[in-house]
Amino acid sequence: MATAPVIDLNHLTTSPTADEALEQWYKTNPPVSAKLPNPWDVSRSELYSQDKWQAPFAEMRAKAPINKIEESGYGPYWNVTSHKAIQHVEALPEIYSSEVSRGGITIADPEWDSDFQLPMFIAMDRPKHTGQRRTVAPAFTPAEMRRMEDDIRRRTGETLDSLPWDRPFDWVDKVSIELTTGMLALLFDFPWEQRRLLTYWSDWAGDVELSKAQELDEFRRKILFELGAYFQQLWNQKLNAEPTPDLLSMMIHSDSMSHMDQMEFIGNLILLIVGGNDTTRNSMSGFAWGLNAFPDERRKLQQNPDLIPNAVQEMIRWQTPLAHMRRTAVEDHDLFGNDIKAGDKVILWYISANRDESVFERADDIIVDRENARRHLAFGYGIHRCVGARLAELQLKILLEEMHERRMQVNPTGKIRRVHACFVHGYREMEVGLSKY
Ligand code: HEM
């Protein structure tokens, strides 16, 4: 492991987490709700924090899978809700752009006036996207996954063995965050004792809701500089050392790095940390919640661990940790009879595609041996399809296998707090107890 950089992190004892800061901000700035909100305006965060998003999406898929919302907290946008239409849009990256200067990848527009724009390849179009993605892709090959597997398994086992069997605890903090952060620390060769910094930074960097409040956005900027300074020191350590088999070293010593400036390097690092953080975390929480809601399926899995790889896909489908990605049309285009204009904001609702009944029978149910679970779109599709998918799948598979080893069953008590956002779809807190089967 790399040694911990020397950097002043004293503010951590007094600074709130992104979640706490946002919650505080909402208390003094309650959302101005329209008298009659458009039921199809699925950008409303409360639909997700109250788990009420299923009905409007089902209605849209049945009546108008592609439709335009003229007014919302994020301005006008197109809803794209069916599996087929989302794949279609993602297969046309020349028409539907991810480029940050056109609008980027979330329903919240980037801050146009900002001179602080970190370049990340998820928010780039070809050809730039291709070159930068190529820099990190080698860290996620099957061979690399085999190399990381033992370490991930060992850390996962240690985490599970530290859990209390005799009293309730928060699964999100003790398992989902802990394992995800550990996985990222291994990937980056990040100083182990300080790994929770990755969680702290990533929560600040990745929360699109924070852009609603200027003061929070400013603090976020400070956090990003701090993260940049920390990684700068790690980078220097690795720059002057022999290459090591971790992502940081791989990026530094790759050919395409010579074309990447420092801001791009930091931007892409943040992308990898944020990209792997909330998503994997919320898959782990989602599986605890979801299997408990379908006890027959849980029993099926407990009795037949060979189903674990398929169950991992099914739980990622069912949870869909990122509810949407956004594209911006670069030219006028007909999308299955809908008149999309250049500049229009097009929202691809993966969360809806993964419940599309024309593709997934009984789509709202978890079926651990569902034959086509792999057709889910939770990792996206096309040239931007998640580069870390294999790592996330590996971590989840190992978690289920190690739980099976210990005959460990997770029983949520019902005390739960969900993320209040239309981008990250997940859980802030979930109280659970453990039992043996
Ligand atoms: C891209 C989901 C785990 C890194 C994406 C996209 C989605 C996604 C939806 C955008 C796809 C598109 O636009 O078509 C997920 C989910 C995960 C997960 C659901 C876990 C269950 C990870 C992990 C990492 C990662 C573990 C890395 C450590 C990235 C990166 C991109 C990306 C770098 C940008 C790819 C590109 O633009 O070419 N992910 N992700 N993700 N993800 Fe993941």
Short mmCIF file of C-alpha atoms and ligand atoms in Angstrom, two decimals:
data_model
loop_
_atom_site.label_atom_id
_atom_site.label_comp_id
_atom_site.label_asym_id
_atom_site.label_seq_id
_atom_site.Cartn_x
_atom_site.Cartn_y
_atom_site.Cartn_z
CA MET A 1 0.00 0.00 0.00
CA ALA A 2 1.11 3.56 -0.65
CA THR A 3 1.99 5.70 2.34
CA ALA A 4 -0.52 8.29 3.47
CA PRO A 5 0.18 11.75 2.02
CA VAL A 6 0.74 14.58 4.46
CA ILE A 7 -2.19 16.90 4.04
CA ASP A 8 -4.20 18.96 6.48
CA LEU A 9 -7.49 17.15 7.01
CA ASN A 10 -8.36 18.78 10.32
CA HIS A 11 -11.65 20.12 9.02
CA LEU A 12 -12.95 16.55 8.87
CA THR A 13 -13.65 16.64 12.59
CA THR A 14 -16.08 19.54 12.13
CA SER A 15 -17.28 19.34 8.51
CA PRO A 16 -20.55 17.56 7.77
CA THR A 17 -20.87 14.77 5.26
CA ALA A 18 -22.55 15.72 1.97
CA ASP A 19 -25.72 14.00 3.19
CA GLU A 20 -25.82 15.92 6.47
CA ALA A 21 -25.11 19.23 4.75
CA LEU A 22 -27.88 18.69 2.23
CA GLU A 23 -30.37 17.62 4.86
CA GLN A 24 -29.60 20.77 6.83
CA TRP A 25 -29.95 22.90 3.71
CA TYR A 26 -33.36 21.40 2.87
CA LYS A 27 -34.59 22.36 6.36
CA THR A 28 -34.08 26.05 5.61
CA ASN A 29 -34.85 25.77 1.88
CA PRO A 30 -37.83 23.43 1.56
CA PRO A 31 -38.54 22.48 -2.07
CA VAL A 32 -41.06 24.83 -3.68
CA SER A 33 -43.62 22.28 -4.78
CA ALA A 34 -46.01 23.20 -7.54
CA LYS A 35 -49.67 22.97 -6.51
CA LEU A 36 -50.28 20.20 -9.00
CA PRO A 37 -46.98 18.51 -9.85
CA ASN A 38 -46.95 16.79 -13.20
CA PRO A 39 -47.18 13.10 -12.25
CA TRP A 40 -44.82 12.23 -15.10
CA ASP A 41 -42.17 14.65 -13.86
CA VAL A 42 -40.06 11.86 -12.44
CA SER A 43 -37.17 14.19 -11.62
CA ARG A 44 -38.85 14.90 -8.25
CA SER A 45 -36.52 13.55 -5.56
CA GLU A 46 -39.32 12.58 -3.20
CA LEU A 47 -40.52 9.89 -5.61
CA TYR A 48 -37.29 8.06 -4.80
CA SER A 49 -36.90 8.84 -1.10
CA GLN A 50 -40.52 7.67 -0.61
CA ASP A 51 -40.12 4.72 -3.01
CA LYS A 52 -43.06 5.85 -5.16
CA TRP A 53 -41.41 5.95 -8.58
CA GLN A 54 -42.75 2.63 -9.92
CA ALA A 55 -46.30 3.75 -10.84
CA PRO A 56 -45.49 6.83 -12.95
CA PHE A 57 -42.89 4.92 -14.93
CA ALA A 58 -45.26 1.98 -15.51
CA GLU A 59 -47.90 4.41 -16.74
CA MET A 60 -45.47 6.13 -19.10
CA ARG A 61 -44.21 2.84 -20.51
CA ALA A 62 -47.80 1.82 -21.23
CA LYS A 63 -49.08 5.13 -22.62
CA ALA A 64 -46.15 7.14 -23.96
CA PRO A 65 -42.69 5.61 -23.42
CA ILE A 66 -41.08 8.76 -24.80
CA ASN A 67 -42.64 12.04 -23.67
CA LYS A 68 -41.65 15.61 -22.98
CA ILE A 69 -41.88 17.38 -19.63
CA GLU A 70 -42.07 21.10 -20.26
CA GLU A 71 -41.52 22.32 -16.70
CA SER A 72 -39.47 20.80 -13.91
CA GLY A 73 -36.92 21.74 -11.28
CA TYR A 74 -34.32 21.02 -13.98
CA GLY A 75 -36.06 22.75 -16.90
CA PRO A 76 -37.68 20.96 -19.84
CA TYR A 77 -36.58 17.41 -20.63
CA TRP A 78 -37.57 14.26 -22.49
CA ASN A 79 -38.42 11.08 -20.59
CA VAL A 80 -37.16 7.94 -22.32
CA THR A 81 -38.55 5.03 -20.33
CA SER A 82 -38.55 1.84 -22.41
CA HIS A 83 -35.71 -0.67 -22.73
CA LYS A 84 -35.79 -0.53 -26.53
CA ALA A 85 -35.72 3.27 -26.80
CA ILE A 86 -32.85 3.64 -24.31
CA GLN A 87 -30.69 1.12 -26.17
CA HIS A 88 -31.53 2.92 -29.40
CA VAL A 89 -30.44 6.33 -28.06
CA GLU A 90 -27.25 4.93 -26.52
CA ALA A 91 -26.33 3.35 -29.83
CA LEU A 92 -26.34 6.81 -31.47
CA PRO A 93 -23.63 8.72 -29.56
CA GLU A 94 -23.04 11.03 -32.54
CA ILE A 95 -26.60 12.35 -32.22
CA TYR A 96 -27.04 12.06 -28.45
CA SER A 97 -24.03 13.66 -26.81
CA SER A 98 -22.54 13.15 -23.34
CA GLU A 99 -20.18 16.12 -23.68
CA VAL A 100 -20.11 18.33 -20.60
CA SER A 101 -20.13 21.56 -22.62
CA ARG A 102 -23.45 20.49 -24.17
CA GLY A 103 -25.02 19.43 -20.87
CA GLY A 104 -23.18 16.40 -19.54
CA ILE A 105 -24.65 13.22 -18.12
CA THR A 106 -27.13 14.13 -15.40
CA ILE A 107 -30.46 15.92 -15.44
CA ALA A 108 -28.82 18.77 -13.49
CA ASP A 109 -26.96 21.05 -15.90
CA PRO A 110 -23.27 21.64 -15.20
CA GLU A 111 -22.37 25.07 -13.81
CA TRP A 112 -21.78 26.98 -17.02
CA ASP A 113 -20.20 30.00 -15.35
CA SER A 114 -17.65 27.88 -13.57
CA ASP A 115 -13.99 28.00 -14.48
CA PHE A 116 -13.64 24.86 -12.43
CA GLN A 117 -14.69 22.09 -14.74
CA LEU A 118 -13.01 18.75 -14.18
CA PRO A 119 -12.80 16.79 -17.41
CA MET A 120 -14.01 13.18 -17.12
CA PHE A 121 -14.38 10.76 -19.98
CA ILE A 122 -17.93 9.76 -18.99
CA ALA A 123 -18.87 13.30 -20.05
CA MET A 124 -16.93 13.29 -23.35
CA ASP A 125 -17.80 12.22 -26.87
CA ARG A 126 -15.65 10.34 -29.35
CA PRO A 127 -12.80 10.51 -30.21
CA LYS A 128 -11.55 11.93 -26.88
CA HIS A 129 -13.65 9.52 -24.88
CA THR A 130 -12.12 6.51 -26.65
CA GLY A 131 -8.51 7.42 -25.82
CA GLN A 132 -9.14 8.17 -22.15
CA ARG A 133 -11.30 5.13 -21.55
CA ARG A 134 -8.51 3.03 -23.02
CA THR A 135 -6.19 4.29 -20.26
CA VAL A 136 -8.21 2.74 -17.46
CA ALA A 137 -9.87 -0.23 -19.20
CA PRO A 138 -6.83 -2.55 -18.64
CA ALA A 139 -7.45 -2.32 -14.88
CA PHE A 140 -10.76 -4.16 -15.33
CA THR A 141 -9.82 -7.13 -17.54
CA PRO A 142 -10.75 -10.67 -16.41
CA ALA A 143 -7.06 -11.24 -15.58
CA GLU A 144 -6.99 -8.17 -13.32
CA MET A 145 -10.17 -9.33 -11.64
CA ARG A 146 -8.57 -12.70 -10.90
CA ARG A 147 -5.61 -10.87 -9.41
CA MET A 148 -7.80 -8.82 -7.09
CA GLU A 149 -10.16 -11.63 -6.14
CA ASP A 150 -8.21 -13.05 -3.18
CA ASP A 151 -7.73 -9.64 -1.58
CA ILE A 152 -11.38 -8.73 -2.01
CA ARG A 153 -12.44 -12.09 -0.60
CA ARG A 154 -10.20 -11.71 2.43
CA ARG A 155 -11.41 -8.17 3.18
CA THR A 156 -15.02 -9.21 2.67
CA GLY A 157 -14.62 -12.12 5.08
CA GLU A 158 -13.03 -9.86 7.70
CA THR A 159 -15.88 -7.38 7.41
CA LEU A 160 -18.54 -10.08 7.74
CA ASP A 161 -16.74 -11.63 10.72
CA SER A 162 -16.77 -8.27 12.50
CA LEU A 163 -20.59 -7.97 12.39
CA PRO A 164 -22.67 -8.46 15.56
CA TRP A 165 -25.14 -11.39 15.55
CA ASP A 166 -26.89 -10.34 18.74
CA ARG A 167 -28.07 -6.82 17.96
CA PRO A 168 -29.27 -4.66 15.05
CA PHE A 169 -26.82 -2.51 13.10
CA ASP A 170 -26.71 -0.29 10.00
CA TRP A 171 -26.01 -2.49 6.96
CA VAL A 172 -25.23 0.55 4.79
CA ASP A 173 -22.41 1.76 6.99
CA LYS A 174 -21.02 -1.52 8.30
CA VAL A 175 -21.17 -3.53 5.08
CA SER A 176 -22.08 -1.61 1.90
CA ILE A 177 -19.85 1.41 2.52
CA GLU A 178 -17.08 -0.56 4.19
CA LEU A 179 -16.77 -3.13 1.39
CA THR A 180 -17.11 -0.66 -1.44
CA THR A 181 -14.53 1.65 0.05
CA GLY A 182 -12.17 -1.27 0.65
CA MET A 183 -12.61 -2.41 -2.96
CA LEU A 184 -11.72 1.05 -4.25
CA ALA A 185 -8.75 1.30 -1.89
CA LEU A 186 -7.43 -1.98 -3.30
CA LEU A 187 -8.00 -0.79 -6.86
CA PHE A 188 -6.05 2.42 -6.28
CA ASP A 189 -3.55 1.11 -3.75
CA PHE A 190 -4.93 3.81 -1.46
CA PRO A 191 -3.55 4.13 2.11
CA TRP A 192 -5.76 1.60 3.90
CA GLU A 193 -6.17 3.40 7.22
CA GLN A 194 -7.49 6.47 5.45
CA ARG A 195 -9.83 4.65 3.06
CA ARG A 196 -12.97 6.29 4.46
CA LEU A 197 -11.72 9.52 2.92
CA LEU A 198 -12.72 7.98 -0.40
CA THR A 199 -16.28 7.71 0.87
CA TYR A 200 -16.31 11.23 2.24
CA TRP A 201 -14.90 12.84 -0.91
CA SER A 202 -16.96 10.74 -3.23
CA ASP A 203 -20.23 11.61 -1.50
CA TRP A 204 -19.42 15.30 -1.88
CA ALA A 205 -18.23 14.96 -5.47
CA GLY A 206 -21.08 12.81 -6.77
CA ASP A 207 -24.23 14.32 -5.27
CA VAL A 208 -25.99 16.22 -8.08
CA GLU A 209 -28.53 17.64 -5.60
CA LEU A 210 -25.76 19.78 -4.10
CA SER A 211 -25.79 21.99 -7.18
CA LYS A 212 -29.10 23.42 -5.90
CA ALA A 213 -27.28 25.33 -3.17
CA GLN A 214 -24.45 27.70 -3.98
CA GLU A 215 -22.77 27.49 -0.57
CA LEU A 216 -22.72 23.70 -0.69
CA ASP A 217 -21.38 23.79 -4.19
CA GLU A 218 -18.54 26.02 -3.01
CA PHE A 219 -17.68 23.64 -0.20
CA ARG A 220 -17.77 20.80 -2.71
CA ARG A 221 -15.18 22.62 -4.77
CA LYS A 222 -12.94 22.86 -1.71
CA ILE A 223 -13.32 19.12 -1.15
CA LEU A 224 -12.39 18.40 -4.74
CA PHE A 225 -9.22 20.49 -4.41
CA GLU A 226 -8.37 18.56 -1.27
CA LEU A 227 -8.89 15.27 -3.06
CA GLY A 228 -6.76 16.56 -5.93
CA ALA A 229 -3.94 17.55 -3.59
CA TYR A 230 -4.03 14.17 -1.86
CA PHE A 231 -3.92 12.21 -5.11
CA GLN A 232 -1.21 14.52 -6.40
CA GLN A 233 1.03 13.26 -3.60
CA LEU A 234 0.11 9.65 -4.25
CA TRP A 235 0.82 10.29 -7.90
CA ASN A 236 4.26 11.68 -7.11
CA GLN A 237 5.07 8.63 -5.00
CA LYS A 238 4.18 6.33 -7.89
CA LEU A 239 5.74 8.47 -10.60
CA ASN A 240 9.17 7.97 -9.15
CA ALA A 241 8.72 4.30 -8.37
CA GLU A 242 8.63 1.02 -10.27
CA PRO A 243 5.19 0.37 -11.83
CA THR A 244 2.84 -1.52 -9.48
CA PRO A 245 -0.29 -3.45 -10.45
CA ASP A 246 -2.88 -0.87 -9.42
CA LEU A 247 -4.96 1.58 -11.34
CA LEU A 248 -3.06 4.66 -10.28
CA SER A 249 0.28 3.27 -11.39
CA MET A 250 -1.32 1.92 -14.57
CA MET A 251 -2.65 5.36 -15.46
CA ILE A 252 0.64 7.06 -14.74
CA HIS A 253 2.69 4.64 -16.80
CA SER A 254 0.29 4.28 -19.73
CA ASP A 255 1.05 5.88 -23.11
CA SER A 256 -2.18 7.84 -23.27
CA MET A 257 -1.31 9.54 -19.98
CA SER A 258 1.25 11.65 -21.78
CA HIS A 259 -1.68 13.27 -23.63
CA MET A 260 -3.68 13.85 -20.45
CA ASP A 261 -3.16 17.04 -18.47
CA GLN A 262 -3.28 17.10 -14.70
CA MET A 263 -6.88 18.31 -14.48
CA GLU A 264 -7.93 15.45 -16.72
CA PHE A 265 -6.00 13.02 -14.59
CA ILE A 266 -7.71 14.25 -11.42
CA GLY A 267 -11.09 14.43 -13.16
CA ASN A 268 -10.84 10.83 -14.28
CA LEU A 269 -9.71 9.71 -10.85
CA ILE A 270 -12.76 11.31 -9.34
CA LEU A 271 -14.89 9.63 -11.98
CA LEU A 272 -13.53 6.24 -11.00
CA ILE A 273 -13.97 6.86 -7.29
CA VAL A 274 -17.47 8.27 -7.61
CA GLY A 275 -18.43 5.80 -10.34
CA GLY A 276 -17.56 2.84 -8.18
CA ASN A 277 -18.77 4.19 -4.87
CA ASP A 278 -22.50 4.88 -4.67
CA THR A 279 -23.29 2.29 -7.28
CA THR A 280 -21.67 -0.76 -5.74
CA ARG A 281 -22.70 0.39 -2.27
CA ASN A 282 -26.35 0.63 -3.21
CA SER A 283 -26.34 -2.72 -4.98
CA MET A 284 -25.21 -4.31 -1.72
CA SER A 285 -27.89 -2.51 0.26
CA GLY A 286 -30.50 -3.23 -2.42
CA PHE A 287 -29.83 -6.93 -2.29
CA ALA A 288 -30.30 -7.03 1.50
CA TRP A 289 -33.60 -5.17 1.20
CA GLY A 290 -34.79 -6.95 -1.95
CA LEU A 291 -34.14 -10.54 -0.94
CA ASN A 292 -35.95 -9.92 2.33
CA ALA A 293 -38.96 -8.74 0.34
CA PHE A 294 -38.93 -12.00 -1.67
CA PRO A 295 -38.26 -14.69 0.96
CA ASP A 296 -39.03 -17.63 -1.39
CA GLU A 297 -36.35 -16.38 -3.76
CA ARG A 298 -33.94 -15.94 -0.88
CA ARG A 299 -34.54 -19.54 0.15
CA LYS A 300 -33.98 -20.69 -3.42
CA LEU A 301 -30.62 -18.91 -3.44
CA GLN A 302 -29.62 -20.19 -0.01
CA GLN A 303 -30.33 -23.76 -1.16
CA ASN A 304 -28.57 -23.36 -4.50
CA PRO A 305 -25.46 -21.14 -4.34
CA ASP A 306 -24.72 -21.91 -8.00
CA LEU A 307 -27.36 -19.29 -8.71
CA ILE A 308 -25.22 -16.54 -7.16
CA PRO A 309 -23.76 -15.12 -10.42
CA ASN A 310 -27.23 -14.84 -11.96
CA ALA A 311 -28.69 -13.48 -8.73
CA VAL A 312 -26.05 -10.73 -8.78
CA GLN A 313 -27.33 -9.58 -12.18
CA GLU A 314 -30.91 -9.83 -11.03
CA MET A 315 -30.27 -7.70 -7.97
CA ILE A 316 -28.41 -5.06 -9.96
CA ARG A 317 -31.39 -5.01 -12.35
CA TRP A 318 -33.89 -4.76 -9.52
CA GLN A 319 -32.02 -2.02 -7.67
CA THR A 320 -30.64 -0.02 -10.64
CA PRO A 321 -28.26 2.09 -8.52
CA LEU A 322 -28.13 4.91 -11.07
CA ALA A 323 -31.67 5.88 -12.01
CA HIS A 324 -30.69 7.78 -15.14
CA MET A 325 -28.06 9.14 -17.49
CA ARG A 326 -28.63 12.17 -19.64
CA ARG A 327 -27.82 12.93 -23.26
CA THR A 328 -28.21 16.14 -25.23
CA ALA A 329 -29.40 16.01 -28.85
CA VAL A 330 -26.91 17.65 -31.19
CA GLU A 331 -29.28 17.73 -34.18
CA ASP A 332 -33.00 17.51 -34.88
CA HIS A 333 -33.96 13.85 -34.86
CA ASP A 334 -37.04 11.65 -35.02
CA LEU A 335 -37.07 9.24 -32.09
CA PHE A 336 -39.82 6.67 -32.65
CA GLY A 337 -42.23 9.38 -33.81
CA ASN A 338 -41.07 12.05 -31.35
CA ASP A 339 -39.66 15.29 -32.66
CA ILE A 340 -36.40 15.80 -30.75
CA LYS A 341 -34.74 19.17 -31.40
CA ALA A 342 -31.03 20.01 -31.26
CA GLY A 343 -30.20 21.05 -27.70
CA ASP A 344 -33.00 19.01 -26.08
CA LYS A 345 -32.26 17.27 -22.81
CA VAL A 346 -32.94 13.54 -23.12
CA ILE A 347 -33.13 11.50 -19.92
CA LEU A 348 -32.53 7.75 -20.16
CA TRP A 349 -34.35 6.20 -17.21
CA TYR A 350 -32.54 2.91 -16.61
CA ILE A 351 -34.66 2.42 -13.53
CA SER A 352 -37.68 2.16 -15.82
CA ALA A 353 -36.04 0.11 -18.60
CA ASN A 354 -35.16 -2.49 -16.00
CA ARG A 355 -38.83 -2.85 -15.06
CA ASP A 356 -39.99 -2.98 -18.69
CA GLU A 357 -42.55 -5.81 -18.79
CA SER A 358 -41.99 -6.35 -22.52
CA VAL A 359 -38.47 -7.57 -21.67
CA PHE A 360 -38.69 -8.80 -18.07
CA GLU A 361 -41.68 -10.88 -17.01
CA ARG A 362 -43.00 -9.90 -13.54
CA ALA A 363 -40.45 -7.12 -13.74
CA ASP A 364 -41.09 -5.76 -10.25
CA ASP A 365 -40.21 -9.10 -8.66
CA ILE A 366 -36.79 -10.48 -7.86
CA ILE A 367 -36.42 -13.89 -9.52
CA VAL A 368 -32.93 -15.17 -8.73
CA ASP A 369 -32.90 -17.61 -11.64
CA ARG A 370 -34.46 -15.19 -14.14
CA GLU A 371 -33.17 -16.31 -17.53
CA ASN A 372 -32.55 -12.90 -19.04
CA ALA A 373 -31.43 -10.98 -15.93
CA ARG A 374 -28.25 -10.02 -17.82
CA ARG A 375 -30.24 -7.92 -20.27
CA HIS A 376 -30.61 -5.20 -17.64
CA LEU A 377 -29.40 -1.72 -18.51
CA ALA A 378 -28.13 -0.74 -15.05
CA PHE A 379 -24.60 -0.47 -16.48
CA GLY A 380 -25.81 1.48 -19.50
CA TYR A 381 -25.19 0.40 -23.07
CA GLY A 382 -22.89 1.21 -25.97
CA ILE A 383 -19.62 3.13 -25.90
CA HIS A 384 -20.11 4.45 -22.34
CA ARG A 385 -21.21 1.13 -20.82
CA CYS A 386 -19.78 0.95 -17.31
CA VAL A 387 -16.06 0.25 -17.42
CA GLY A 388 -16.09 -1.03 -13.81
CA ALA A 389 -18.97 -3.50 -14.27
CA ARG A 390 -16.75 -6.58 -13.83
CA LEU A 391 -15.31 -5.27 -10.59
CA ALA A 392 -18.75 -4.48 -9.17
CA GLU A 393 -20.01 -7.93 -10.18
CA LEU A 394 -16.98 -9.56 -8.60
CA GLN A 395 -17.42 -7.71 -5.31
CA LEU A 396 -21.11 -8.61 -5.15
CA LYS A 397 -20.51 -12.24 -6.05
CA ILE A 398 -17.87 -12.55 -3.35
CA LEU A 399 -20.15 -10.94 -0.79
CA LEU A 400 -22.93 -13.45 -1.50
CA GLU A 401 -20.50 -16.38 -1.52
CA GLU A 402 -18.90 -15.38 1.76
CA MET A 403 -22.31 -14.89 3.34
CA HIS A 404 -23.29 -18.35 2.17
CA GLU A 405 -20.09 -19.74 3.70
CA ARG A 406 -21.24 -18.32 7.03
CA ARG A 407 -24.95 -19.22 6.48
CA MET A 408 -25.63 -15.56 7.12
CA GLN A 409 -29.09 -14.14 6.47
CA VAL A 410 -29.75 -10.40 6.61
CA ASN A 411 -33.10 -9.34 8.05
CA PRO A 412 -33.94 -5.64 7.65
CA THR A 413 -35.98 -4.42 10.62
CA GLY A 414 -37.86 -1.86 8.52
CA LYS A 415 -35.94 1.17 9.75
CA ILE A 416 -34.70 2.61 6.50
CA ARG A 417 -33.73 5.96 4.96
CA ARG A 418 -33.53 6.24 1.20
CA VAL A 419 -31.50 8.69 -0.89
CA HIS A 420 -33.49 11.82 -1.76
CA ALA A 421 -32.39 12.14 -5.39
CA CYS A 422 -33.37 11.17 -8.94
CA PHE A 423 -29.83 10.17 -9.94
CA VAL A 424 -28.31 7.92 -7.27
CA HIS A 425 -30.97 5.38 -6.36
CA GLY A 426 -30.21 3.91 -2.99
CA TYR A 427 -30.18 3.86 0.78
CA ARG A 428 -28.63 6.12 3.40
CA GLU A 429 -29.37 3.82 6.29
CA MET A 430 -30.85 0.35 6.75
CA GLU A 431 -31.12 -1.30 10.14
CA VAL A 432 -30.77 -5.07 9.99
CA GLY A 433 -30.33 -8.09 12.23
CA LEU A 434 -28.53 -11.31 11.30
CA SER A 435 -29.71 -14.90 11.58
CA LYS A 436 -28.35 -18.30 10.50
CA TYR A 437 -30.02 -20.56 7.95
C1 HEM B 1 -20.16 4.36 -16.38
C2 HEM B 1 -23.38 2.11 -13.54
C3 HEM B 1 -19.74 0.31 -10.84
C4 HEM B 1 -16.69 3.25 -13.15
C5 HEM B 1 -21.34 3.90 -15.85
C6 HEM B 1 -22.65 4.16 -16.41
C7 HEM B 1 -23.54 3.54 -15.59
C8 HEM B 1 -22.81 2.87 -14.54
C9 HEM B 1 -25.05 3.55 -15.74
C10 HEM B 1 -22.94 5.01 -17.63
C11 HEM B 1 -23.22 4.10 -18.80
C12 HEM B 1 -23.73 4.79 -20.03
O1 HEM B 1 -23.72 6.03 -20.12
O2 HEM B 1 -24.13 4.05 -20.95
C13 HEM B 1 -22.66 1.39 -12.59
C14 HEM B 1 -23.25 0.47 -11.66
C15 HEM B 1 -22.24 -0.05 -10.89
C16 HEM B 1 -21.01 0.57 -11.35
C17 HEM B 1 -24.74 0.15 -11.57
C18 HEM B 1 -22.28 -1.04 -9.76
C19 HEM B 1 -23.24 -1.91 -9.57
C20 HEM B 1 -18.60 0.93 -11.24
C21 HEM B 1 -17.28 0.70 -10.68
C22 HEM B 1 -16.42 1.56 -11.31
C23 HEM B 1 -17.20 2.30 -12.30
C24 HEM B 1 -16.95 -0.30 -9.57
C25 HEM B 1 -14.95 1.77 -11.13
C26 HEM B 1 -14.27 1.56 -10.05
C27 HEM B 1 -17.38 3.77 -14.25
C28 HEM B 1 -16.76 4.63 -15.24
C29 HEM B 1 -17.75 4.94 -16.18
C30 HEM B 1 -18.96 4.28 -15.73
C31 HEM B 1 -15.32 5.09 -15.27
C32 HEM B 1 -17.61 5.77 -17.46
C33 HEM B 1 -17.54 4.88 -18.67
C34 HEM B 1 -17.49 5.63 -19.99
O3 HEM B 1 -17.97 6.75 -20.08
O4 HEM B 1 -16.94 5.08 -20.95
N1 HEM B 1 -21.46 3.11 -14.72
N2 HEM B 1 -21.32 1.44 -12.37
N3 HEM B 1 -18.50 1.89 -12.21
N4 HEM B 1 -18.68 3.56 -14.58
FE1 HEM B 1 -19.97 2.41 -13.55
#
